[in-house]
Coordinates of C-alpha atoms and ligand atoms in Angstrom, one line a residue:
X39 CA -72.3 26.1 88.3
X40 CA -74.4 28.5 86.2
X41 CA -73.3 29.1 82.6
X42 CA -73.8 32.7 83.1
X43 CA -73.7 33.7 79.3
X44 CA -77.1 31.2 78.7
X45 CA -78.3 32.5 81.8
X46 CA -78.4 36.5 79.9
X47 CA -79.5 34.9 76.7
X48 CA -82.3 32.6 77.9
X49 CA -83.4 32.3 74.0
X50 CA -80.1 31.4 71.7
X51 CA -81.2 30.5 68.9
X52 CA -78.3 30.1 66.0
X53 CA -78.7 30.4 61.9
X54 CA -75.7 31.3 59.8
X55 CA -72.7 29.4 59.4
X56 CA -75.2 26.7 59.6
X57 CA -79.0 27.3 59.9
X58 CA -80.1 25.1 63.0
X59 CA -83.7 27.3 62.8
X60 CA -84.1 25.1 59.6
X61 CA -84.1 22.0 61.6
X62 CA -86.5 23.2 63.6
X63 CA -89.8 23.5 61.3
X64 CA -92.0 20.5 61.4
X65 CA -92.2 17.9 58.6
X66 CA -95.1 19.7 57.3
X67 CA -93.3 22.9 56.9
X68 CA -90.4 21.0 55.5
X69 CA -92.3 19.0 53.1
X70 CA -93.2 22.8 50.9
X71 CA -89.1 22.7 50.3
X72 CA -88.7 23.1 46.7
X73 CA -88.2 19.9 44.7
X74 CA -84.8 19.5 43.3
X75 CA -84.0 22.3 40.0
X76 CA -86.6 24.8 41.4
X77 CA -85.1 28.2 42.5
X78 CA -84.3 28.3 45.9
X79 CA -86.7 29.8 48.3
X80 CA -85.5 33.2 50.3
X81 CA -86.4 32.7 53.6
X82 CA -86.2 35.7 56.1
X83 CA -85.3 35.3 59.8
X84 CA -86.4 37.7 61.9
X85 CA -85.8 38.0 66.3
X86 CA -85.4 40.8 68.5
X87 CA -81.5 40.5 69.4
X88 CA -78.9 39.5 66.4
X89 CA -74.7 39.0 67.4
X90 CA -73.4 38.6 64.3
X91 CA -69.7 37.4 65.5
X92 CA -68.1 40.4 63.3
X93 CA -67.4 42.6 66.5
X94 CA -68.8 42.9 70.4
X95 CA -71.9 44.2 69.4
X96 CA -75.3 43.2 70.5
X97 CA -77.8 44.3 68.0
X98 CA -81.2 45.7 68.2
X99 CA -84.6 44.1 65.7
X100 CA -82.1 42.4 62.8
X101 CA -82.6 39.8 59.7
X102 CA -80.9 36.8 58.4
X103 CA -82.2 36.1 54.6
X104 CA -81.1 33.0 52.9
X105 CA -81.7 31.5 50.1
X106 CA -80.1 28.0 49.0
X107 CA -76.8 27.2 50.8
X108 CA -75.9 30.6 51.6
X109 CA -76.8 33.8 53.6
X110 CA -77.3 36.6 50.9
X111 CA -78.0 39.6 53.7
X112 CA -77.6 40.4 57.3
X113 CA -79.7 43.7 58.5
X114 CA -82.2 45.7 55.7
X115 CA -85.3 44.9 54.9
X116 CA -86.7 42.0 53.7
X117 CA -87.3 41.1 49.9
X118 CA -90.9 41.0 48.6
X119 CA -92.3 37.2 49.0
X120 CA -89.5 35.7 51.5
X121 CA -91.1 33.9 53.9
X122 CA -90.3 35.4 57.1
X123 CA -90.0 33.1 60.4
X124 CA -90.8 35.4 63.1
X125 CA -88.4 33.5 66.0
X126 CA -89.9 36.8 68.7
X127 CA -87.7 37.4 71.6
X128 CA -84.4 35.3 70.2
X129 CA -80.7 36.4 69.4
X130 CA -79.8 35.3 66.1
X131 CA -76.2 33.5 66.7
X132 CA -73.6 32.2 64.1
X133 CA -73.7 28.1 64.9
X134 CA -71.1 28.0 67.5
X135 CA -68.0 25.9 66.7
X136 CA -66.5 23.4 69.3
X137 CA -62.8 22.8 68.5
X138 CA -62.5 20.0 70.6
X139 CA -64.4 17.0 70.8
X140 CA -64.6 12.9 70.7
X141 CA -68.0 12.5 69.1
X142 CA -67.6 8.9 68.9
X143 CA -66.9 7.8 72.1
X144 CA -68.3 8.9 76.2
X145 CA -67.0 7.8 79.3
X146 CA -68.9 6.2 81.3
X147 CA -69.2 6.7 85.1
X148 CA -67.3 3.4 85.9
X149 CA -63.6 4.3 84.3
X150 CA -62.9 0.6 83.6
X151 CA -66.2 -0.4 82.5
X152 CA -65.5 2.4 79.9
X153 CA -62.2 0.2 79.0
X154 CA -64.3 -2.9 78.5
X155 CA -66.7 -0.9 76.8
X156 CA -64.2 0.6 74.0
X157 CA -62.6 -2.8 73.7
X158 CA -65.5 -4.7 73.1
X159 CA -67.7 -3.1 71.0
X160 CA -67.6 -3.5 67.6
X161 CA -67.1 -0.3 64.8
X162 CA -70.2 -0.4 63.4
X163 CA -71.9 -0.8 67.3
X164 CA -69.8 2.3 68.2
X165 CA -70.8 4.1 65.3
X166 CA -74.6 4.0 66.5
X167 CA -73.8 6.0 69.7
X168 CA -71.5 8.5 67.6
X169 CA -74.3 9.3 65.2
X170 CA -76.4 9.7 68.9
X171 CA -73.6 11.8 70.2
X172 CA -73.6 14.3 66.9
X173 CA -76.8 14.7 66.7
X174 CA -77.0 15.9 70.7
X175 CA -74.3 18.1 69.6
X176 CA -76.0 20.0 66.7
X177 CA -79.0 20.3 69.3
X178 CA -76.9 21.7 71.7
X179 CA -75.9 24.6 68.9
X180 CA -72.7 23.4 67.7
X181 CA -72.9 23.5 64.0
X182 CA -69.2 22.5 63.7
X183 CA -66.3 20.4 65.6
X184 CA -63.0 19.6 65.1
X185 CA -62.7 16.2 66.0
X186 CA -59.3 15.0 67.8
X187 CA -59.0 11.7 67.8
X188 CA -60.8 8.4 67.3
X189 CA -60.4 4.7 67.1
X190 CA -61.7 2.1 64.4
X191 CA -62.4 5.0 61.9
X192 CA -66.1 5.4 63.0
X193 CA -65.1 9.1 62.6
X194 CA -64.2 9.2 59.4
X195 CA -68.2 7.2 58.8
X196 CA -69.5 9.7 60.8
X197 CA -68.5 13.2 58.9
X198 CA -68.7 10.8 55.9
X199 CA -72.7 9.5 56.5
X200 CA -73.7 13.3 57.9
X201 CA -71.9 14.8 54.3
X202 CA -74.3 12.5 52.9
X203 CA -77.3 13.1 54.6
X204 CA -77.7 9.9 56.1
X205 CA -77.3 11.1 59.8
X206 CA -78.0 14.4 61.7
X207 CA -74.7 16.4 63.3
X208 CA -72.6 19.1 62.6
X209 CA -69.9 19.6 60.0
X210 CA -66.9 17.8 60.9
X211 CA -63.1 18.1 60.7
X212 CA -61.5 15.2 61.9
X213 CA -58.1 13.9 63.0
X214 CA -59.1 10.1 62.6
X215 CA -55.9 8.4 65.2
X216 CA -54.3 10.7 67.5
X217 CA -50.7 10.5 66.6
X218 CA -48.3 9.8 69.7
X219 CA -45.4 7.8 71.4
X220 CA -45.5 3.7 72.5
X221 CA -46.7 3.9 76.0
X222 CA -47.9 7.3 75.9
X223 CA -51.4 9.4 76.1
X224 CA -53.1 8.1 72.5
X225 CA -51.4 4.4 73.0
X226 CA -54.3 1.4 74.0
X227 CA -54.2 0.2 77.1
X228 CA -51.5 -1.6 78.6
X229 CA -52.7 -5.4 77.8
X230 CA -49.9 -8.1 77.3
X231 CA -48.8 -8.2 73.9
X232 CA -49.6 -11.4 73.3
X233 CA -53.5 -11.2 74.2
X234 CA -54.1 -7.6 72.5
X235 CA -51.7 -6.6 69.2
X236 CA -49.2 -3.7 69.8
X237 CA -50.5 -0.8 67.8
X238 CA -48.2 1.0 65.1
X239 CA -48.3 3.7 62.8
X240 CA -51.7 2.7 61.3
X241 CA -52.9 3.7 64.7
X242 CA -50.8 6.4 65.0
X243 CA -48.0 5.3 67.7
X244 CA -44.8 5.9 66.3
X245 CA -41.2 6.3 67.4
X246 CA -38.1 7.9 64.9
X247 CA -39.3 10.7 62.9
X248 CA -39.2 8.2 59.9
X249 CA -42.4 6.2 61.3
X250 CA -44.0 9.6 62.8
X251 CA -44.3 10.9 59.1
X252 CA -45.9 7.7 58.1
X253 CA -47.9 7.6 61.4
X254 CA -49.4 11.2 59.7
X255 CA -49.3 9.9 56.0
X256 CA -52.0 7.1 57.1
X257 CA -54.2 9.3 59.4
X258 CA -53.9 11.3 56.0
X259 CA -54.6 8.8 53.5
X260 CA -57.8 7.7 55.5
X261 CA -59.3 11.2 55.2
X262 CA -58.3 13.4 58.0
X263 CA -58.6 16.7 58.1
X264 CA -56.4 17.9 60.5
X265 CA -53.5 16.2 62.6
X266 CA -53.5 15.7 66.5
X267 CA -50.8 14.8 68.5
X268 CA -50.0 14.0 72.1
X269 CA -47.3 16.4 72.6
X270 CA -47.4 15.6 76.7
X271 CA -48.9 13.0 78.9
X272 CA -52.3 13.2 79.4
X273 CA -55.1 12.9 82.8
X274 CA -57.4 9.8 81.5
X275 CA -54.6 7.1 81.1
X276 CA -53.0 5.0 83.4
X277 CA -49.4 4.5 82.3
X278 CA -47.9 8.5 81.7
X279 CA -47.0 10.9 83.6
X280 CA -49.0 14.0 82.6
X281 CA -47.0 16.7 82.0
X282 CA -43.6 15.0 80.8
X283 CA -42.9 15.6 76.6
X284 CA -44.0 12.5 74.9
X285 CA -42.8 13.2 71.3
X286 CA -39.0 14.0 70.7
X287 CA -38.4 17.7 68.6
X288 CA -37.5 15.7 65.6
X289 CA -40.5 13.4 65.6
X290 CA -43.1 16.4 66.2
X291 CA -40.9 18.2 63.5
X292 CA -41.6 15.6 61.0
X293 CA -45.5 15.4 61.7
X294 CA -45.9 19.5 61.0
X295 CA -44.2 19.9 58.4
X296 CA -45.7 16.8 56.4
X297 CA -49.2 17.7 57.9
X298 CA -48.5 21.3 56.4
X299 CA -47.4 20.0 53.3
X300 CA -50.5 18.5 52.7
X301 CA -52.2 22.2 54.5
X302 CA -53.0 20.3 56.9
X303 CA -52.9 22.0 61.0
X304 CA -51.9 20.3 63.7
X305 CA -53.3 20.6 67.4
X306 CA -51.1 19.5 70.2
X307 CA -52.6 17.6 73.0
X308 CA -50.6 18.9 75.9
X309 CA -50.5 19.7 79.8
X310 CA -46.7 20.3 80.4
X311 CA -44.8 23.2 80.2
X312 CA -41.7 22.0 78.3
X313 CA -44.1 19.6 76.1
X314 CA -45.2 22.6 75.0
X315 CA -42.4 24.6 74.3
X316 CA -41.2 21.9 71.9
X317 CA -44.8 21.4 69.7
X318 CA -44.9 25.2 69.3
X319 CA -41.1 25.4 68.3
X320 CA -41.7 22.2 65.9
X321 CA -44.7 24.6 64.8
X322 CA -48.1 23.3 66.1
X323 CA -51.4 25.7 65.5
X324 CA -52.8 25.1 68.6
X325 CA -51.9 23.7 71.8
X326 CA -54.8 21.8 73.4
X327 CA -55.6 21.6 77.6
X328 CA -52.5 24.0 78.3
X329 CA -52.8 23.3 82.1
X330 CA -49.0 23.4 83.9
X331 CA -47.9 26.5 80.6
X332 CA -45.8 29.2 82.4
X333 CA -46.2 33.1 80.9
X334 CA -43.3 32.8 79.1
X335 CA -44.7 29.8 77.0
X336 CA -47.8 31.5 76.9
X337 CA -46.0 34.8 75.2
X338 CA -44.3 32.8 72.5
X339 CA -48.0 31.4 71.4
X340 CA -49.2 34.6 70.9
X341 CA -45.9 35.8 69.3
X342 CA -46.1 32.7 66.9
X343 CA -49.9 32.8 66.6
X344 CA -50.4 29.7 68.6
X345 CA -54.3 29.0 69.6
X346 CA -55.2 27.9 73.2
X347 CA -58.2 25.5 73.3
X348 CA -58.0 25.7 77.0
X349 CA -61.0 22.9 77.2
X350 CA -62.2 24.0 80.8
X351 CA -65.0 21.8 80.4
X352 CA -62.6 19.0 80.6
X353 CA -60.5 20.6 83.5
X354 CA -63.7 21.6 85.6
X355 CA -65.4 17.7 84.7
X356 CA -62.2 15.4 85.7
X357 CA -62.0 17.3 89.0
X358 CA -65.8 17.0 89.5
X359 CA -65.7 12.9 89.0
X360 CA -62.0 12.4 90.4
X361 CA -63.3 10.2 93.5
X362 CA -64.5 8.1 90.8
X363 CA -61.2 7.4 89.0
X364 CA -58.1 4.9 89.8
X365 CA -56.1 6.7 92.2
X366 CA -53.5 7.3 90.0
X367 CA -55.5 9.1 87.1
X368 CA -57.3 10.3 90.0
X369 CA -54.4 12.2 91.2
X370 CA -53.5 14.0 87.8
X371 CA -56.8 15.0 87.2
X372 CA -56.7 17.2 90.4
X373 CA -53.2 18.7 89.6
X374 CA -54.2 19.8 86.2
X375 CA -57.4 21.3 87.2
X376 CA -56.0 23.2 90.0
X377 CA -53.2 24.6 87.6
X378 CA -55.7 24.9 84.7
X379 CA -57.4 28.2 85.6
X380 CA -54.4 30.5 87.1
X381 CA -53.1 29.5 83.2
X382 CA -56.3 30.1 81.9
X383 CA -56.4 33.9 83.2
X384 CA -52.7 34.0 81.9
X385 CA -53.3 33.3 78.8
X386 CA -56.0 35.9 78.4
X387 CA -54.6 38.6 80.2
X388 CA -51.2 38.2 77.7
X389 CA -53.5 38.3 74.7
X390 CA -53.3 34.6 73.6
X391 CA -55.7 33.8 70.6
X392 CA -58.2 31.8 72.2
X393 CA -60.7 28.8 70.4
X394 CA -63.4 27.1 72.1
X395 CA -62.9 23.5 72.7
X396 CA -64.3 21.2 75.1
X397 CA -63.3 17.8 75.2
X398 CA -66.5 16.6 74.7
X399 CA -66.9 12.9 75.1
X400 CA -65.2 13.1 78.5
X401 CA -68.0 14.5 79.8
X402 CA -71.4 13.9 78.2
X403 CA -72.3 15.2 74.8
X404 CA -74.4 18.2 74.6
X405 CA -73.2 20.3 77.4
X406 CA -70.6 21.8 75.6
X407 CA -72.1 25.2 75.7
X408 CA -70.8 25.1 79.7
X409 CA -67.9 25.9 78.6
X410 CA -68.9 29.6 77.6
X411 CA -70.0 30.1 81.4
X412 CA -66.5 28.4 83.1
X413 CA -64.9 31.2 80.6
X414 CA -66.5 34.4 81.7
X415 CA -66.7 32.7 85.5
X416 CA -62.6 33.2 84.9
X417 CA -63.2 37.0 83.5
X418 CA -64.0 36.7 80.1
X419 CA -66.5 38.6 79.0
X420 CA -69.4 37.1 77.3
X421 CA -68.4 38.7 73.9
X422 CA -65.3 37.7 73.8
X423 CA -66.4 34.4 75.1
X424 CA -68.9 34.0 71.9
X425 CA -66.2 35.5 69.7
X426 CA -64.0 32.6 70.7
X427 CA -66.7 30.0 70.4
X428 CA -67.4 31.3 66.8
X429 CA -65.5 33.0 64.7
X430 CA -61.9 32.6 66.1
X431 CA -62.5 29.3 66.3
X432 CA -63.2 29.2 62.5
X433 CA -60.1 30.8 61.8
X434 CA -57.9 28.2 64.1
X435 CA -60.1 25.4 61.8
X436 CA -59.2 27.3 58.6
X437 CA -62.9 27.3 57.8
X438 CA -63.8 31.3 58.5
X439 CA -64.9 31.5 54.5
X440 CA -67.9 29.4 55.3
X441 CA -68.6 29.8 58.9
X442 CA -68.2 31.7 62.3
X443 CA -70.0 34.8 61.2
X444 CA -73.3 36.2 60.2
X445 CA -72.4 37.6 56.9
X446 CA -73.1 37.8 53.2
X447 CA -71.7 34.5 51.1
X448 CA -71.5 32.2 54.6
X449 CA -72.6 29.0 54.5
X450 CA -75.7 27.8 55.8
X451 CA -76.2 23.8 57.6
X452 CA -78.7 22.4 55.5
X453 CA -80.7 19.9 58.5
X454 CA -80.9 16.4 57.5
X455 CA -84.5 16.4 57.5
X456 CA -84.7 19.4 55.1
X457 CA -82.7 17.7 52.8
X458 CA -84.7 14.5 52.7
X459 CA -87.9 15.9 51.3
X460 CA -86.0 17.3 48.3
Ligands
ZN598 ZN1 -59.3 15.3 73.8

């Protein structure tokens, strides 16, 4: 498969939102970075191309000047004594946002060596290969992810250690535990109680709307930053079916409207049709996978607003390694793919907002940027494709002030190894 966007931009190179160029220079440029109380250097970047994420417009011989934490001019000339990094024959990008990822785990090619694997490392092992995972991520261009779901907290130490400029990765919203039923997608494994301890509403499984609101209360408390539930069954676990609802009306009721009390959003893990009808009536802001939605489902997103992170990375990887799976899981992962791009086509011919999310993690970190070409393979066009990866995705993360555009006032990634010489 050829990601056909990267294959028309062979040189993507991304500032903005969050200035990967900076993480680029060599220690010894790095090391003239102004110590700590000196004014800020302006620093000019100039390339041939510039897609600025505003509109569907490539442009011609453009600059990006920035000084501190912020872009202060897109296009113009540049200001006396900037110093101008000449990047040549690049396209000057927002950094593109992934809306969907697991940056602290990846299966492996063995499904149940990846069960022994989660069950028997310990948090701080795990968090090791997460702060691996994010940095392949912000090398891969992805300057921001929303992060649905994780176990042990090691996400929660992740966006907190990269905050602090201990670790390299993008910024991070996070949904620490994936909220969901006994049994269902987000529950562990199916052990005997008696060897491995049932989880509850500290790990998010919850039944009765009662224990669902404390289920979000705790993934709250710890420091997340946005809520996900499994609306539906899922492909990568043994016990559920994948489309069935797995959350009752009143129980996804409860976790939106205390996850919006606290302005928090709430993405809905879900494959089924009526799953999905009942997380966007209970209010959900995005509906995650989407595979078996009908058009009619599809037209009350856009009429409520709803986002589709249609995650066709995922859909497109499950099929790839199905002969690799139990039979059963197997089995779902081809009947979700093979639904997942007639809904996909759908949902963009009806005029659903679309975000770009890949499920990273289920496949290995760093591809992500596949995902554009699976898009325009299915008709998008590559504008609309980086729109979606960029700044409509900001706007589904609630974070378009800061990032998803190449403008005046946005917010610029400071590297971890500029930051350490100051
Ligand atoms: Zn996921």
């Amino acid at each position: 498969m050829t990601p056909a966007l990267l294959v028309k931009m062979p040189r993507v190179l991304l500032v903005a939102a969050q200035l990967t160029a900076l993480a680029a220079l060599s220690p010894a440029q790095a090391a003239d970075t102004p110590p700590a109380g000196a004014a800020p250097e302006t620093v000019v970047l100039k390339a041939a191309h510039l897609f600025d994420s505003t509109g569907t417009q490539l442009k011609n011989g453009s600059i990006v000047v920035v000084r501190g934490e912020r872009i202060v001019s897109v296009g113009g000339a540049a200001p006396a004594g900037a110093r101008v990094i000449d990047l040549g024959d690049a396209t000057l990008l927002p950094g593109f946002i992934d809306a969907h990822t697991h940056l602290t785990l990846e299966l492996e090619k063995d499904y149940y060596h990846s069960v022994y694997t989660r069950m028997m490392r310990f948090p701080a092992e795990q968090a090791l290969y997460a702060a691996l995972y994010a940095r392949r991520t912000l090398e891969a261009g992805f300057t921001t992810v929303r992060n649905l779901g994780a176990w042990d907290f090691v996400d929660v130490g992740l966006r907190n250690g990269i905050n602090a400029g201990v670790a390299e990765g993008p910024r991070i919203l996070t949904a620490v535990h994936g909220i969901g039923s006994p049994g269902g997608h987000f529950d562990n494994y199916s052990f005997p109680p008696d060897r491995v301890k049932p989880w509850g509403p500290i790990e998010g499984i919850c039944s009765g709307a009662d224990q669902c609101r404390e289920a979000v209360r705790y993934q709250m408390k710890w420091g997340a930053d946005v809520i996900k539930i499994a609306a539906s069954g899922g492909v990568l676990s043994e016990a559920d079916p994948v489309d069935v609802p797995q959350l009752t009306s009143e129980e996804m009721s409860a976790i939106v409207s205390e996850a919006h009390k606290w302005k928090r959003k709430v993405a809905a893990h879900c494959h089924g049709d009526a799953a999905a009808r009942l997380a966007i009536e209970a209010g959900v802001d995005s509906i995650e996978h989407g595979s078996f939605l009908t058009e009619d489902t599809l037209k009350l997103m856009k009429a409520k607003g709803v986002y589709l992170v249609p995650t066709r990375m995922a859909a497109y990887w499950v099929s790839k390694m199905a002969d690799t799976y139990p039979p059963q899981i197997a089995a779902k992962a081809r009947a979700a793919a093979a639904a997942h791009g007639t809904m996909f086509k759908a949902a963009m011919r009806i005029g659903v907002p679309i975000a770009f999310g890949t499920d990273a993690g289920v496949y290995p970190h760093g591809m992500n940027a596949m995902e554009f070409g699976l898009m325009t393979e299915l008709g998008m066009s590559p504008a609309a494709a980086l729109l979606a990866g960029t700044r409509d995705a900001a706007k589904l993360l609630g974070v378009q002030a800061d990032v998803g555009t190449l403008e005046a006032g946005k917010a610029r990634r400071t590297s971890w190894r500029y930051r350490a010489t100051c």
